Amino acid sequence: MEVTEKLDTKNRPDEWLIEQGMAGHKLPILDQSGEETVHRYPSDPAPITQDRAAIEAIGDRDELFARERAGWVGYVEWENYPDKKAKAHKILTSQTFPSSPDYQFGPIPGTNPVLSGDDFKAWHAAIGGELTRAADDSWRIVLQEKHPDMLHLLQFPYNGEPPKRLTTAQPITPNPLHFVRNHGGIPLIDKDQYELQLDGLVRNPKTYTLDELMDESRFPRMEKTVTMQCSGTRRIEQINLYSGQGDEVPQAPWAEGAIGTARYVGISMKKLIKDGGGLVDGAKHLELYGAETYIKDLHAMNYVVSVPWSKVKANEVMLAWEMNGEPLPKIHGYPLRVVVFGYIGARSVKWLYRIKAIPTPSLAPVQSREYLYWNQQIGKYNLRPIDGIQIQEMPVSSAIMTPWQNQVIIHNGSIKCKGWAYSGGGRWPERVELSADGGFNWYAVKEENLSKKGKWTWRTWETEIPCDAEGWIELVVRTWDNALNTEPIGIRQTWNWGLHVTSSAHRVKVYSVNKTREQTRKRLAQFEEMGIPLAPITKYEVVSGLSDEELHAYWKAHPRDVDD
Ligand SMILES: Nc1nc2c(c(=O)[nH]1)N[C@H]1C(S)=C(S)[C@@H](COP(=O)(O)O)O[C@H]1N2
Ligand SMILES: [Mo]
């Protein structure tokens, strides 16, 4: 039948989806603060505008935003030049840009890269000069250095993680599979022209070449196996429960792969500070500068955070040039990066070009306005950066990498699982526990099924968990670290507007098909015999569980109704 008449309706075609909360980005906000309820609808995207005269008046962008140093492709210095910062800001505010699509309330794109980062690309192009090619260079390096099976969550700035099957395949993550979290482009630095500046409140400010840093007669070598974890790891679970917003838009919808473990070689930052004559005048923190451009709130800046001197003094902050026996890959900070043991990845600055001793934690936006852990009463319409805890050490957390969400598992009474467990701050997983009943009964993973303990590393694990049930169950993992910290059971308890630190017990719902049950075994055999595919489980198949004769005989023997 052909439908010719137009439906006479006020509904949108997707009214049902909208009613059911599957298109939250289209829902009006109900404003009940006045006498009458007002529906506040999302506005259509504003037309793109550009004040060309204002932009041209700023001057020659190639000159203004030129490469800071020979041999440092993609490096524009911002922190030393407030005037230059103001000019870039003026350019970015003299026009408007397409806003990044909402993927939290709306559907998440089924593409790889998942998100493109069009806003970041447009800002870089608008500033121009040395940043003109940043997005293209970045993607080229991704294709050169990363494994072809990486899941690209955000094309630019590049954010990517390995697929689950490869994340925990080995306790040490091969370099091409180590996750990457960038805030901007990838500077391409010639190691012979590399220099590290040490200044601020140190007795003897100095600069060092790479050869000087590698000179073992001056700085003893340091080698360490370290797990790096982004505070956004497993954010997707928070998004799936309640939409929120990260620090900046678009945020990568990280899953369980934003964690990786590598053997780093370099020197202790403490030795460098000592070489500079030590700290003076109440210096207590080291501000760390990364060479790429980060654009936040239409301000251009370098990537700047800080670590406390107490952490450096404990020899827990390293300047590394080697990762798993190779020179640091470009995408991971070549030629020199910071590795802060047991802190969130954000403090481990890549493409490090400056260390500045300062009295307080850095006021730079990445340190003081991002990577904040907010209380649940804090959200878009009331947040202030001082309401969040600056995230440093990660709490204990773990993840199930096999099986996956919604997977159907045919088994003989126990389910095989694999995953990782990690704790920050120099604590380590002592016991990993799994539950197959949503978190009521817990079974410990045997010590021999956990990878080796390390003060600064995760432990990968595999186990079999007893399961008697047929049907949907929830597999849950939680870990106890050596300080007996463990994970909250539900996501709701740790959910936060910034979508950081998803440390609740990881839950994976799977459908258990238990072959130790006779009926299940028989029916599976019947499917096999008839050559009917078992997947997907939701597809209706005409496979009778009982013949008409058997059905009849049963009801004769067990009548449904009773008279007395
Ligand atoms: N210069 C610079 N350093 C940086 C970042 C960055 O964007 N720029 N990202 C940080 C964040 S948030 C994380 S999680 C780690 C990730 O390190 P990786 O990309 O080598 O895995 O690098 C940190 N260091
Ligand atoms: Mo991160």
XYZ file of N, CA, C and O in Angstrom, residues 338-476:
556
model
N 57.857 14.553 30.171
C 57.813 14.282 31.604
C 57.008 13.006 31.811
O 56.045 12.756 31.083
N 57.423 12.193 32.777
C 56.585 11.071 33.218
C 56.447 11.203 34.733
O 57.436 11.134 35.465
N 55.239 11.482 35.172
C 54.975 11.615 36.606
C 54.354 10.305 37.071
O 53.249 9.957 36.657
N 55.059 9.581 37.923
C 54.582 8.256 38.347
C 53.331 8.410 39.215
O 53.302 9.200 40.164
N 52.320 7.642 38.891
C 51.148 7.561 39.770
C 50.203 8.747 39.731
O 49.250 8.798 40.504
N 50.470 9.734 38.848
C 49.550 10.862 38.685
C 48.770 10.661 37.386
O 49.197 9.892 36.522
N 47.692 11.407 37.226
C 46.977 11.350 35.953
C 47.921 11.744 34.825
O 48.859 12.541 35.015
N 47.634 11.216 33.638
C 48.469 11.483 32.475
C 48.691 12.961 32.212
O 49.769 13.368 31.756
N 47.701 13.788 32.523
C 47.752 15.215 32.184
C 49.012 15.915 32.692
O 49.437 16.932 32.138
N 49.615 15.398 33.775
C 50.804 16.066 34.341
C 52.087 15.643 33.626
O 53.140 16.240 33.844
N 52.015 14.600 32.839
C 53.205 14.087 32.149
C 53.363 14.809 30.814
O 52.987 14.299 29.758
N 53.929 16.001 30.869
C 53.949 16.909 29.719
C 54.854 16.391 28.601
O 55.997 16.002 28.841
N 54.316 16.394 27.395
C 55.060 15.963 26.205
C 55.695 17.195 25.539
O 55.282 18.318 25.798
N 56.679 16.964 24.682
C 57.376 18.052 23.974
C 57.780 19.149 24.968
O 57.595 20.346 24.748
N 58.353 18.708 26.078
C 58.715 19.610 27.170
C 59.797 20.579 26.711
O 60.818 20.152 26.174
N 59.589 21.876 26.919
C 60.655 22.814 26.549
C 61.045 23.735 27.693
O 62.025 24.464 27.614
N 60.279 23.691 28.771
C 60.601 24.609 29.863
C 60.110 24.056 31.199
O 59.007 23.497 31.275
N 60.958 24.224 32.224
C 60.553 23.909 33.598
C 60.768 25.180 34.400
O 61.875 25.714 34.427
N 59.712 25.665 35.012
C 59.817 26.925 35.754
C 59.413 26.692 37.203
O 58.304 26.190 37.460
N 60.314 27.033 38.123
C 60.003 26.854 39.541
C 59.135 28.017 40.018
O 59.453 29.188 39.777
N 58.027 27.691 40.676
C 57.059 28.708 41.107
C 56.576 28.392 42.534
O 56.724 27.266 43.003
N 55.996 29.379 43.217
C 55.606 29.134 44.612
C 54.311 28.348 44.802
O 54.116 27.719 45.831
N 53.400 28.415 43.821
C 52.082 27.782 44.001
C 51.804 26.866 42.811
O 52.496 26.957 41.795
N 50.793 26.016 42.908
C 50.422 25.253 41.706
C 50.134 26.222 40.555
O 49.698 27.357 40.788
N 50.390 25.786 39.348
C 50.241 26.658 38.179
C 48.808 27.176 38.054
O 47.847 26.457 38.318
N 48.708 28.432 37.646
C 47.386 29.002 37.382
C 46.991 28.826 35.924
O 45.918 29.255 35.505
N 47.868 28.196 35.145
C 47.542 27.952 33.732
C 46.264 27.117 33.661
O 46.007 26.283 34.527
N 45.452 27.368 32.619
C 44.128 26.735 32.560
C 44.107 25.215 32.689
O 43.217 24.674 33.329
N 45.095 24.515 32.089
C 45.008 23.051 32.172
C 45.137 22.587 33.624
O 44.528 21.605 34.042
N 45.912 23.333 34.427
C 46.062 22.960 35.830
C 44.917 23.485 36.692
O 44.431 22.805 37.586
N 44.493 24.718 36.430
C 43.586 25.362 37.389
C 42.130 25.428 36.949
O 41.254 25.728 37.743
N 41.868 25.150 35.675
C 40.480 25.231 35.199
C 39.987 23.936 34.575
O 38.848 23.833 34.139
N 40.891 22.964 34.433
C 40.515 21.674 33.854
C 41.017 20.575 34.775
O 41.744 20.835 35.708
N 40.655 19.360 34.440
C 41.060 18.222 35.266
C 40.652 18.458 36.709
O 41.419 18.282 37.641
N 39.398 18.906 36.828
C 38.826 19.159 38.147
C 37.760 18.113 38.411
O 37.040 17.700 37.500
N 37.675 17.712 39.648
C 36.673 16.723 40.022
C 35.608 17.425 40.846
O 35.848 17.849 41.978
N 34.443 17.579 40.237
C 33.376 18.347 40.873
C 32.440 17.481 41.699
O 32.159 16.335 41.362
N 31.905 18.099 42.705
C 30.812 17.520 43.471
C 29.590 17.458 42.559
O 29.466 18.222 41.610
N 28.668 16.558 42.851
C 27.518 16.387 41.956
C 26.570 17.587 41.925
O 25.767 17.712 41.013
N 26.674 18.469 42.897
C 25.818 19.666 42.880
C 26.351 20.731 41.920
O 25.763 21.784 41.763
N 27.498 20.445 41.336
C 28.131 21.412 40.444
C 27.881 21.010 39.001
O 28.100 19.872 38.617
N 27.403 21.966 38.206
C 27.143 21.704 36.789
C 27.277 22.978 35.990
O 27.759 24.006 36.488
N 26.813 22.919 34.751
C 27.042 24.012 33.809
C 26.611 25.381 34.331
O 27.302 26.372 34.123
N 25.463 25.425 35.009
C 24.932 26.744 35.377
C 25.353 27.239 36.752
O 24.808 28.225 37.233
N 26.274 26.518 37.404
C 26.773 27.070 38.679
C 28.260 26.822 38.907
O 28.778 27.142 39.961
N 28.951 26.261 37.903
C 30.326 25.847 38.204
C 31.322 27.006 38.262
O 31.193 28.011 37.570
N 32.266 26.845 39.143
C 33.447 27.709 39.229
C 34.638 26.760 39.371
O 34.520 25.747 40.072
N 35.781 27.112 38.755
C 36.911 26.170 38.817
C 37.365 25.880 40.245
O 37.922 24.814 40.496
N 37.096 26.789 41.174
C 37.545 26.541 42.551
C 36.654 25.531 43.269
O 36.963 25.106 44.374
N 35.559 25.129 42.624
C 34.687 24.141 43.258
C 35.132 22.702 42.996
O 34.511 21.763 43.487
N 36.165 22.550 42.195
C 36.604 21.188 41.873
C 37.935 20.874 42.524
O 38.745 21.761 42.784
N 38.152 19.593 42.773
C 39.447 19.147 43.292
C 40.379 18.971 42.092
O 39.999 18.347 41.105
N 41.574 19.550 42.150
C 42.550 19.314 41.076
C 42.979 17.851 41.149
O 43.487 17.397 42.160
N 42.758 17.122 40.073
C 42.998 15.675 40.102
C 44.500 15.416 39.934
O 45.106 15.908 38.991
N 45.076 14.693 40.851
C 46.499 14.329 40.720
C 46.643 12.817 40.699
O 46.813 12.219 39.657
N 46.508 12.165 41.863
C 46.618 10.713 41.892
C 45.274 10.102 41.492
O 44.227 10.589 41.896
N 45.345 9.033 40.727
C 44.110 8.340 40.367
C 43.748 7.337 41.459
O 44.630 6.679 42.013
N 42.452 7.226 41.750
C 42.050 6.179 42.693
C 42.118 4.809 42.031
O 42.335 4.698 40.822
N 41.945 3.766 42.819
C 41.999 2.404 42.283
C 40.821 2.181 41.315
O 39.717 2.662 41.551
N 41.107 1.507 40.214
C 40.038 1.205 39.259
C 40.421 -0.021 38.437
O 41.579 -0.452 38.443
N 39.455 -0.562 37.745
C 39.719 -1.748 36.928
C 38.684 -1.850 35.815
O 37.695 -1.118 35.817
N 38.941 -2.739 34.878
C 38.021 -2.873 33.754
C 38.038 -4.289 33.210
O 39.072 -4.962 33.237
N 36.870 -4.693 32.730
C 36.724 -5.983 32.049
C 36.899 -5.723 30.550
O 36.175 -4.915 29.973
N 37.872 -6.358 29.943
C 38.114 -6.143 28.509
C 37.491 -7.247 27.658
O 37.244 -7.066 26.482
N 37.315 -8.411 28.234
C 36.568 -9.510 27.618
C 35.671 -10.054 28.708
O 36.189 -10.261 29.807
N 34.410 -10.327 28.484
C 33.626 -10.062 27.275
C 33.161 -8.607 27.177
O 33.513 -7.798 28.033
N 32.396 -8.321 26.142
C 31.925 -6.965 25.904
C 30.457 -6.804 26.288
O 29.712 -7.780 26.376
N 30.100 -5.550 26.428
C 28.720 -5.164 26.710
C 27.755 -5.828 25.724
O 28.004 -5.797 24.517
N 26.690 -6.430 26.237
C 25.628 -7.028 25.418
C 26.043 -8.305 24.695
O 25.327 -8.770 23.814
N 27.200 -8.858 25.055
C 27.642 -10.055 24.365
C 26.899 -11.286 24.911
O 26.535 -11.333 26.081
N 26.663 -12.246 24.024
C 26.046 -13.511 24.427
C 27.162 -14.520 24.619
O 28.063 -14.618 23.781
N 27.153 -15.240 25.742
C 28.235 -16.183 26.030
C 27.667 -17.577 26.266
O 26.831 -17.774 27.153
N 28.117 -18.514 25.460
C 27.749 -19.918 25.662
C 28.872 -20.548 26.470
O 30.042 -20.452 26.081
N 28.549 -21.137 27.607
C 29.609 -21.620 28.500
C 29.175 -22.859 29.267
O 28.000 -23.256 29.209
N 30.139 -23.452 29.967
C 29.865 -24.665 30.757
C 29.864 -24.366 32.252
O 30.483 -25.072 33.035
N 29.237 -23.291 32.649
C 29.113 -23.018 34.075
C 30.100 -22.013 34.613
O 30.065 -21.654 35.789
N 31.029 -21.533 33.764
C 31.887 -20.431 34.200
C 32.261 -19.599 32.981
O 32.363 -20.126 31.873
N 32.440 -18.309 33.222
C 32.684 -17.362 32.129
C 34.111 -16.842 32.214
O 34.566 -16.435 33.282
N 34.813 -16.889 31.075
C 36.197 -16.403 31.030
C 36.201 -14.894 30.861
O 35.525 -14.363 29.975
N 36.973 -14.223 31.700
C 37.066 -12.761 31.628
C 38.536 -12.346 31.639
O 39.382 -13.041 32.209
N 38.805 -11.187 31.032
C 40.148 -10.593 31.046
C 40.021 -9.113 31.330
O 38.990 -8.512 30.991
N 41.080 -8.519 31.852
C 41.013 -7.078 32.064
C 42.274 -6.515 32.684
O 43.327 -7.155 32.687
N 42.148 -5.289 33.205
C 43.257 -4.639 33.896
C 42.791 -4.089 35.237
O 41.584 -3.915 35.458
N 43.770 -3.823 36.097
C 43.505 -3.191 37.385
C 44.660 -2.252 37.678
O 45.815 -2.561 37.379
N 44.337 -1.096 38.240
C 45.387 -0.090 38.467
C 45.018 0.763 39.675
O 43.847 0.978 39.964
N 46.045 1.253 40.359
C 45.808 2.254 41.389
C 46.900 3.309 41.291
O 48.053 2.985 41.007
N 46.546 4.566 41.518
C 47.504 5.664 41.395
C 48.310 5.866 42.671
O 48.155 5.144 43.658
N 49.181 6.866 42.619
C 49.883 7.330 43.814
C 50.872 6.332 44.397
O 51.236 6.448 45.571
N 51.309 5.337 43.621
C 52.279 4.380 44.150
C 51.609 3.252 44.916
O 52.273 2.480 45.609
N 50.285 3.163 44.800
C 49.584 2.000 45.337
C 49.358 1.029 44.179
O 49.381 1.422 43.030
N 49.175 -0.230 44.502
C 49.043 -1.219 43.425
C 47.907 -2.180 43.747
O 47.540 -2.351 44.907
N 47.350 -2.813 42.736
C 46.271 -3.771 42.957
C 46.769 -4.971 43.746
O 47.766 -5.589 43.381
N 46.119 -5.261 44.838
C 46.442 -6.460 45.616
C 45.456 -7.571 45.300
O 45.814 -8.717 45.287
N 44.189 -7.217 45.110
C 43.191 -8.251 44.836
C 42.173 -7.726 43.823
O 41.658 -6.618 43.971
N 41.946 -8.547 42.809
C 40.921 -8.229 41.813
C 39.777 -9.213 42.032
O 40.017 -10.417 42.179
N 38.565 -8.703 42.097
C 37.407 -9.550 42.371
C 36.363 -9.394 41.286
O 36.125 -8.285 40.800
N 35.738 -10.503 40.938
C 34.653 -10.438 39.962
C 33.367 -10.976 40.545
O 33.387 -11.863 41.405
N 32.296 -10.432 40.037
C 30.970 -10.896 40.409
C 30.209 -11.191 39.125
O 30.364 -10.477 38.138
N 29.408 -12.245 39.137
C 28.564 -12.542 37.978
C 27.104 -12.274 38.311
O 26.215 -12.583 37.532
N 26.868 -11.696 39.506
C 25.485 -11.426 39.882
C 25.301 -9.953 40.265
O 24.637 -9.616 41.226
N 25.941 -9.087 39.492
C 25.722 -7.651 39.668
C 26.408 -7.060 40.883
O 26.194 -5.895 41.207
N 27.210 -7.834 41.592
C 27.965 -7.268 42.712
C 27.501 -7.743 44.062
O 27.639 -7.037 45.061
N 26.932 -8.967 44.111
C 26.519 -9.527 45.410
C 27.590 -10.493 45.911
O 28.150 -10.319 46.969
N 27.898 -11.474 45.095
C 28.976 -12.410 45.444
C 30.229 -12.079 44.644
O 30.154 -11.842 43.439
N 31.365 -12.115 45.330
C 32.633 -11.733 44.683
C 33.622 -12.877 44.748
O 33.766 -13.520 45.774
N 34.296 -13.116 43.651
C 35.324 -14.160 43.574
C 36.657 -13.497 43.246
O 36.741 -12.693 42.310
N 37.673 -13.860 43.990
C 38.995 -13.255 43.770
C 39.706 -13.937 42.602
O 39.628 -15.147 42.438
N 40.400 -13.130 41.814
C 41.253 -13.678 40.758
C 42.484 -14.271 41.441
O 43.067 -13.648 42.336
N 42.851 -15.494 41.052
C 44.023 -16.134 41.672
C 45.274 -15.329 41.376
O 45.441 -14.812 40.265
N 46.161 -15.281 42.356
C 47.399 -14.516 42.229
C 48.149 -14.883 40.934
O 48.660 -14.014 40.225
N 48.168 -16.182 40.597
C 48.927 -16.600 39.396
C 48.254 -16.142 38.102
O 48.850 -16.212 37.035
N 47.025 -15.655 38.200
C 46.345 -15.149 37.000
C 46.406 -13.627 36.874
O 45.714 -13.043 36.048
N 47.226 -13.034 37.743
C 47.465 -11.589 37.674
C 48.895 -11.372 37.202
O 49.795 -12.124 37.607
N 49.127 -10.335 36.376
C 50.507 -10.044 35.998
C 51.249 -9.513 37.218
O 50.653 -9.196 38.251
N 52.557 -9.400 37.084
C 53.452 -9.035 38.189
C 53.040 -7.716 38.860
O 52.572 -6.799 38.193
N 53.285 -7.644 40.145
C 53.038 -6.404 40.888
C 54.111 -5.379 40.574
O 55.276 -5.748 40.424
N 53.751 -4.126 40.535
C 54.750 -3.076 40.398
C 54.220 -1.836 41.090
O 53.009 -1.606 41.096
N 55.107 -1.054 41.683
C 54.658 0.098 42.455
C 53.895 1.093 41.590
O 52.970 1.746 42.047
N 54.299 1.214 40.312
C 53.697 2.255 39.471
C 52.935 1.680 38.289
O 52.671 2.382 37.324
N 52.622 0.379 38.371
C 52.019 -0.236 37.181
C 50.689 -0.927 37.460
O 50.392 -1.317 38.580
N 49.966 -1.070 36.391
C 48.720 -1.835 36.428
C 49.035 -3.319 36.535
O 50.197 -3.734 36.451
N 48.003 -4.120 36.709
C 48.146 -5.562 36.600
C 47.061 -6.046 35.632
O 45.895 -5.690 35.772
N 47.477 -6.799 34.652
C 46.486 -7.408 33.764
C 46.096 -8.739 34.397
O 46.861 -9.318 35.171
N 44.924 -9.207 34.088
C 44.439 -10.439 34.734
C 43.517 -11.212 33.803
O 42.962 -10.656 32.859
N 43.399 -12.492 34.052
C 42.333 -13.281 33.427
C 41.826 -14.297 34.427
O 42.552 -14.719 35.314
N 40.570 -14.638 34.286
C 39.972 -15.529 35.278
C 38.734 -16.193 34.697
O 38.271 -15.833 33.619
N 38.240 -17.192 35.428
C 36.936 -17.773 35.087
C 36.030 -17.565 36.278
O 36.396 -17.901 37.409
N 34.867 -17.028 36.032
C 33.962 -16.757 37.133
C 32.758 -17.695 37.047
O 32.139 -17.801 35.987
N 32.446 -18.409 38.151
C 31.326 -19.340 38.131
C 30.024 -18.613 37.791
O 29.795 -17.509 38.275
N 29.212 -19.244 36.946
C 27.939 -18.640 36.593
C 26.921 -19.746 36.353
O 27.072 -20.544 35.430
N 25.927 -19.759 37.184
C 24.885 -20.775 37.041
C 23.733 -20.256 36.195
O 22.976 -21.021 35.606
N 23.603 -18.945 36.081
C 22.399 -18.351 35.508
C 22.293 -18.557 34.008
O 23.280 -18.745 33.300
N 21.054 -18.522 33.539
C 20.737 -18.448 32.115
C 20.084 -17.076 31.937
O 19.199 -16.715 32.698
N 20.503 -16.314 30.949
C 19.859 -15.016 30.717
C 20.794 -13.860 31.009
O 22.005 -14.036 31.148
N 20.215 -12.666 31.097
C 21.030 -11.473 31.303
C 21.607 -11.449 32.702
O 20.890 -11.628 33.682
N 22.902 -11.239 32.765
C 23.573 -11.083 34.057
C 24.483 -9.867 33.964
O 24.739 -9.350 32.875
N 24.946 -9.413 35.108
C 25.918 -8.327 35.092
C 27.217 -8.807 35.679
O 27.288 -9.176 36.848
N 28.251 -8.817 34.832
C 29.597 -9.090 35.317
C 30.136 -7.779 35.893
O 29.957 -6.723 35.291
N 30.777 -7.875 37.039
C 31.328 -6.672 37.661
C 32.736 -6.981 38.132
O 33.002 -8.088 38.601
